[in-house]
PDB file of C-alpha atoms and ligand atoms in Angstrom:
ATOM      1  CA  MET A   1      11.595   4.925  12.454  1.00  0.00           C
ATOM      2  CA  MET A   2      12.151   2.922   9.163  1.00  0.00           C
ATOM      3  CA  HIS A   3       9.207   3.597   6.113  1.00  0.00           C
ATOM      4  CA  TYR A   4       8.137  -0.784   6.222  1.00  0.00           C
ATOM      5  CA  SER A   5       7.236   0.217  10.409  1.00  0.00           C
ATOM      6  CA  HIS A   6       5.467   3.164   9.768  1.00  0.00           C
ATOM      7  CA  LEU A   7       3.772   1.580   6.817  1.00  0.00           C
ATOM      8  CA  ALA A   8       2.806  -1.615   9.643  1.00  0.00           C
ATOM      9  CA  PHE A   9       1.129   0.717  12.170  1.00  0.00           C
ATOM     10  CA  GLY A  10      -0.100   3.065   9.457  1.00  0.00           C
ATOM     11  CA  LEU A  11      -2.045  -0.741   8.342  1.00  0.00           C
ATOM     12  CA  LEU A  12      -2.675  -0.836  12.582  1.00  0.00           C
ATOM     13  CA  VAL A  13      -3.765   2.221  13.586  1.00  0.00           C
ATOM     14  CA  SER A  14      -6.460   2.167   9.617  1.00  0.00           C
ATOM     15  CA  LEU A  15      -7.912  -1.438  10.428  1.00  0.00           C
ATOM     16  CA  LEU A  16      -8.909  -0.880  13.834  1.00  0.00           C
ATOM     17  CA  SER A  17      -9.971   3.698  12.820  1.00  0.00           C
ATOM     18  CA  ILE A  18     -12.589   1.315  10.018  1.00  0.00           C
ATOM     19  CA  GLU A  19     -13.366  -1.205  12.635  1.00  0.00           C
ATOM     20  CA  PHE A  20     -13.556   1.451  14.975  1.00  0.00           C
ATOM     21  CA  LEU A  21     -15.412   4.334  13.468  1.00  0.00           C
ATOM     22  CA  GLY A  22     -17.349   3.259  11.306  1.00  0.00           C
ATOM     23  CA  ILE A  23     -15.587   3.937   7.373  1.00  0.00           C
ATOM     24  CA  LYS A  24     -17.499   3.699   4.816  1.00  0.00           C
ATOM     25  CA  ASN A  25     -14.673   3.655   2.098  1.00  0.00           C
ATOM     26  CA  LYS A  26     -11.814   1.330   3.815  1.00  0.00           C
ATOM     27  CA  VAL A  27     -10.209   0.188   1.063  1.00  0.00           C
ATOM     28  CA  LEU A  28      -9.593   4.437   0.175  1.00  0.00           C
ATOM     29  CA  PHE A  29      -9.423   4.857   3.585  1.00  0.00           C
ATOM     30  CA  VAL A  30      -6.456   3.051   4.623  1.00  0.00           C
ATOM     31  CA  LEU A  31      -4.720   4.131   0.503  1.00  0.00           C
ATOM     32  CA  ILE A  32      -4.384   7.401   2.577  1.00  0.00           C
ATOM     33  CA  VAL A  33      -3.565   6.497   5.338  1.00  0.00           C
ATOM     34  CA  LEU A  34      -0.192   4.266   4.369  1.00  0.00           C
ATOM     35  CA  PHE A  35       0.566   7.673   2.073  1.00  0.00           C
ATOM     36  CA  PHE A  36      -0.055   9.763   4.722  1.00  0.00           C
ATOM     37  CA  SER A  37       2.181   6.802   7.769  1.00  0.00           C
ATOM     38  CA  ARG A  38       5.491   7.461   5.957  1.00  0.00           C
ATOM     39  CA  PHE A  39       4.184  11.233   4.175  1.00  0.00           C
ATOM     40  CA  PRO A  40       6.836  13.145   6.892  1.00  0.00           C
ATOM     41  CA  ASP A  41       9.496  11.739   5.768  1.00  0.00           C
ATOM     42  CA  ILE A  42       9.553  14.073   2.891  1.00  0.00           C
ATOM     43  CA  ASP A  43      11.774  16.051   4.751  1.00  0.00           C
ATOM     44  CA  LEU A  44      14.959  14.117   4.391  1.00  0.00           C
ATOM     45  CA  PRO A  45      16.648  13.208   1.353  1.00  0.00           C
ATOM     46  CA  HIS A  46      17.711   9.695   1.896  1.00  0.00           C
ATOM     47  CA  SER A  47      14.639   8.293   3.005  1.00  0.00           C
ATOM     48  CA  LYS A  48      12.286   6.283   1.071  1.00  0.00           C
ATOM     49  CA  ILE A  49       9.890   8.367   0.282  1.00  0.00           C
ATOM     50  CA  GLY A  50      12.350  11.191  -0.862  1.00  0.00           C
ATOM     51  CA  LYS A  51      14.687   9.247  -3.178  1.00  0.00           C
ATOM     52  CA  LYS A  52      10.991   9.707  -4.721  1.00  0.00           C
ATOM     53  CA  HIS A  53      11.063  13.047  -4.682  1.00  0.00           C
ATOM     54  CA  LYS A  54      14.270  13.973  -4.643  1.00  0.00           C
ATOM     55  CA  ILE A  55      14.022  17.867  -5.494  1.00  0.00           C
ATOM     56  CA  LEU A  56      11.575  18.479  -3.049  1.00  0.00           C
ATOM     57  CA  SER A  57      12.510  16.392  -0.212  1.00  0.00           C
ATOM     58  CA  SER A  58      15.977  18.366  -0.299  1.00  0.00           C
ATOM     59  CA  LEU A  59      14.404  21.810  -0.988  1.00  0.00           C
ATOM     60  CA  LEU A  60      12.119  20.525   2.278  1.00  0.00           C
ATOM     61  CA  ASN A  61      15.162  19.613   3.604  1.00  0.00           C
ATOM     62  CA  PHE A  62      17.010  23.287   3.523  1.00  0.00           C
ATOM     63  CA  ILE A  63      13.550  24.853   4.832  1.00  0.00           C
ATOM     64  CA  PHE A  64      11.638  23.182   7.744  1.00  0.00           C
ATOM     65  CA  GLY A  65      15.126  20.214   8.554  1.00  0.00           C
ATOM     66  CA  HIS A  66      14.242  17.144   9.078  1.00  0.00           C
ATOM     67  CA  ARG A  67      11.952  16.488  12.655  1.00  0.00           C
ATOM     68  CA  GLY A  68      11.095  20.260  11.472  1.00  0.00           C
ATOM     69  CA  PHE A  69       8.210  21.705  11.647  1.00  0.00           C
ATOM     70  CA  LEU A  70       7.018  17.946   8.896  1.00  0.00           C
ATOM     71  CA  HIS A  71       7.802  16.592  12.087  1.00  0.00           C
ATOM     72  CA  ALA A  72       4.453  18.925  14.292  1.00  0.00           C
ATOM     73  CA  LEU A  73       1.375  19.221  14.582  1.00  0.00           C
ATOM     74  CA  TYR A  74      -0.352  21.836  12.777  1.00  0.00           C
ATOM     75  CA  VAL A  75       0.287  20.423   9.018  1.00  0.00           C
ATOM     76  CA  PRO A  76      -1.786  16.612  10.202  1.00  0.00           C
ATOM     77  CA  ILE A  77      -4.403  19.763  11.587  1.00  0.00           C
ATOM     78  CA  ILE A  78      -3.690  21.396   9.120  1.00  0.00           C
ATOM     79  CA  LEU A  79      -4.553  18.727   6.922  1.00  0.00           C
ATOM     80  CA  PHE A  80      -7.169  17.803   7.834  1.00  0.00           C
ATOM     81  CA  PHE A  81      -9.639  21.414   7.870  1.00  0.00           C
ATOM     82  CA  ILE A  82      -8.278  21.240   4.292  1.00  0.00           C
ATOM     83  CA  ILE A  83      -9.529  17.789   2.861  1.00  0.00           C
ATOM     84  CA  ASP A  84     -12.407  17.958   5.528  1.00  0.00           C
ATOM     85  CA  LEU A  85     -14.026  20.256   2.867  1.00  0.00           C
ATOM     86  CA  ILE A  86     -13.907  18.344  -0.188  1.00  0.00           C
ATOM     87  CA  ASN A  87     -14.474  14.416   2.241  1.00  0.00           C
ATOM     88  CA  TYR A  88     -14.790  14.285   6.343  1.00  0.00           C
ATOM     89  CA  GLU A  89     -13.353  10.763   5.788  1.00  0.00           C
ATOM     90  CA  PHE A  90     -10.078  11.282   3.876  1.00  0.00           C
ATOM     91  CA  ALA A  91      -9.548  14.085   6.268  1.00  0.00           C
ATOM     92  CA  LEU A  92      -9.907  11.917   9.071  1.00  0.00           C
ATOM     93  CA  ALA A  93      -7.209   8.930   7.036  1.00  0.00           C
ATOM     94  CA  THR A  94      -5.181  11.928   6.408  1.00  0.00           C
ATOM     95  CA  PHE A  95      -5.496  12.920  10.371  1.00  0.00           C
ATOM     96  CA  ILE A  96      -4.341   9.894  11.360  1.00  0.00           C
ATOM     97  CA  GLY A  97      -1.822   8.562   9.486  1.00  0.00           C
ATOM     98  CA  TYR A  98      -0.446  11.276   9.923  1.00  0.00           C
ATOM     99  CA  VAL A  99      -0.481  11.552  13.356  1.00  0.00           C
ATOM    100  CA  SER A 100       0.763   7.595  13.065  1.00  0.00           C
ATOM    101  CA  HIS A 101       3.652   8.216  11.715  1.00  0.00           C
ATOM    102  CA  LEU A 102       4.816  11.870  14.519  1.00  0.00           C
ATOM    103  CA  PHE A 103       3.744   8.974  17.079  1.00  0.00           C
ATOM    104  CA  LEU A 104       5.474   6.385  15.853  1.00  0.00           C
ATOM    105  CA  ASP A 105       8.571   8.713  15.537  1.00  0.00           C
ATOM    106  CA  ALA A 106       8.054  10.067  19.437  1.00  0.00           C
ATOM    107  CA  LEU A 107       9.120   6.415  19.928  1.00  0.00           C
ATOM    108  CA  THR A 108      12.290   7.068  19.668  1.00  0.00           C
ATOM    109  CA  LYS A 109      15.475   8.982  20.650  1.00  0.00           C
ATOM    110  CA  ALA A 110      16.192  11.033  18.295  1.00  0.00           C
ATOM    111  CA  GLY A 111      11.660  11.934  19.076  1.00  0.00           C
ATOM    112  CA  ILE A 112       9.807  14.974  17.826  1.00  0.00           C
ATOM    113  CA  LYS A 113       8.965  18.520  18.359  1.00  0.00           C
ATOM    114  CA  PRO A 114       5.399  18.616  18.768  1.00  0.00           C
ATOM    115  CA  LEU A 115       5.066  22.069  18.829  1.00  0.00           C
ATOM    116  CA  TYR A 116       8.067  23.452  16.289  1.00  0.00           C
ATOM    117  CA  PRO A 117       8.532  25.921  16.141  1.00  0.00           C
ATOM    118  CA  LEU A 118       6.236  28.044  18.514  1.00  0.00           C
ATOM    119  CA  LEU A 119       7.216  25.850  21.268  1.00  0.00           C
ATOM    120  CA  ASP A 120      10.830  24.100  21.154  1.00  0.00           C
ATOM    121  CA  ILE A 121       9.618  20.968  23.278  1.00  0.00           C
ATOM    122  CA  LYS A 122      10.754  17.479  22.056  1.00  0.00           C
ATOM    123  CA  ILE A 123       8.558  14.348  23.226  1.00  0.00           C
ATOM    124  CA  ASN A 124      10.740  11.061  23.016  1.00  0.00           C
ATOM    125  CA  GLY A 125      11.506   7.379  23.769  1.00  0.00           C
ATOM    126  CA  PRO A 126      13.539   4.355  23.516  1.00  0.00           C
ATOM    127  CA  LEU A 127      13.655   3.582  20.604  1.00  0.00           C
ATOM    128  CA  LYS A 128      17.094   3.171  18.357  1.00  0.00           C
ATOM    129  CA  THR A 129      15.663   3.708  14.811  1.00  0.00           C
ATOM    130  CA  ASN A 130      17.326   0.096  12.181  1.00  0.00           C
ATOM    131  CA  THR A 131      17.315  -2.002  15.334  1.00  0.00           C
ATOM    132  CA  PHE A 132      16.678  -5.004  15.936  1.00  0.00           C
ATOM    133  CA  PHE A 133      13.641  -3.955  18.737  1.00  0.00           C
ATOM    134  CA  GLU A 134      12.652  -2.062  16.378  1.00  0.00           C
ATOM    135  CA  LYS A 135      12.222  -5.752  13.902  1.00  0.00           C
ATOM    136  CA  ILE A 136      10.298  -7.184  16.859  1.00  0.00           C
ATOM    137  CA  ILE A 137       7.714  -4.292  17.172  1.00  0.00           C
ATOM    138  CA  PHE A 138       6.771  -4.848  12.580  1.00  0.00           C
ATOM    139  CA  PHE A 139       7.263  -8.054  13.414  1.00  0.00           C
ATOM    140  CA  VAL A 140       3.807  -8.118  16.474  1.00  0.00           C
ATOM    141  CA  MET A 141       1.880  -5.283  14.254  1.00  0.00           C
ATOM    142  CA  ILE A 142       2.124  -6.933  11.476  1.00  0.00           C
ATOM    143  CA  VAL A 143       0.857 -10.253  13.304  1.00  0.00           C
ATOM    144  CA  CYS A 144      -1.559  -8.527  14.423  1.00  0.00           C
ATOM    145  CA  ASN A 145      -2.099  -6.457  10.949  1.00  0.00           C
ATOM    146  CA  VAL A 146      -2.332 -10.631   9.256  1.00  0.00           C
ATOM    147  CA  PHE A 147      -5.474 -11.176  12.905  1.00  0.00           C
ATOM    148  CA  LEU A 148      -7.367  -8.273  12.339  1.00  0.00           C
ATOM    149  CA  ILE A 149      -7.015  -8.677   8.267  1.00  0.00           C
ATOM    150  CA  TRP A 150      -8.416 -12.092   9.160  1.00  0.00           C
ATOM    151  CA  ASN A 151     -11.164 -11.540  11.116  1.00  0.00           C
ATOM    152  CA  TYR A 152     -12.537  -8.401   9.394  1.00  0.00           C
ATOM    153  CA  PHE A 153     -12.797 -10.806   5.822  1.00  0.00           C
ATOM    154  CA  ILE A 154     -14.087 -14.625   7.796  1.00  0.00           C
TER     155      ILE A 154
HETATM  156 ZN1  LIG B 201       9.967  10.631  10.281  1.00  0.00          ZN
END
């Protein structure tokens, strides 16, 4: 999925989370979710986040490959427990943002391997990245976000 789809979905799940989980530090929560909704693609040097951190991205791509370990469920779980030592809400935001990325990638044809490298099971869906259909999904998510923000403040 394109970086803007990950951001739109990250915003959507963060808005729903602050609503249903009773998050206190709302702005920081949303920002952390948004950051981690794009973070896993740091394993791809030509991704939006990869371009910003070229050396680190190339190194991670060399070690793990794209949609390898950084697209498995271990990372958000490990990050959750580490950040939870400092702040529970931020740990939750990290986990939700990261998993939102994995969820969207799992809907694509390329899919993800959630338990890689322990188990070589792939989860994938029918979507192709950067197609007209992805833009429709993006548009629907934007409409939902505007609705939620509108509802939140009015
Ligand atoms: Zn990805």
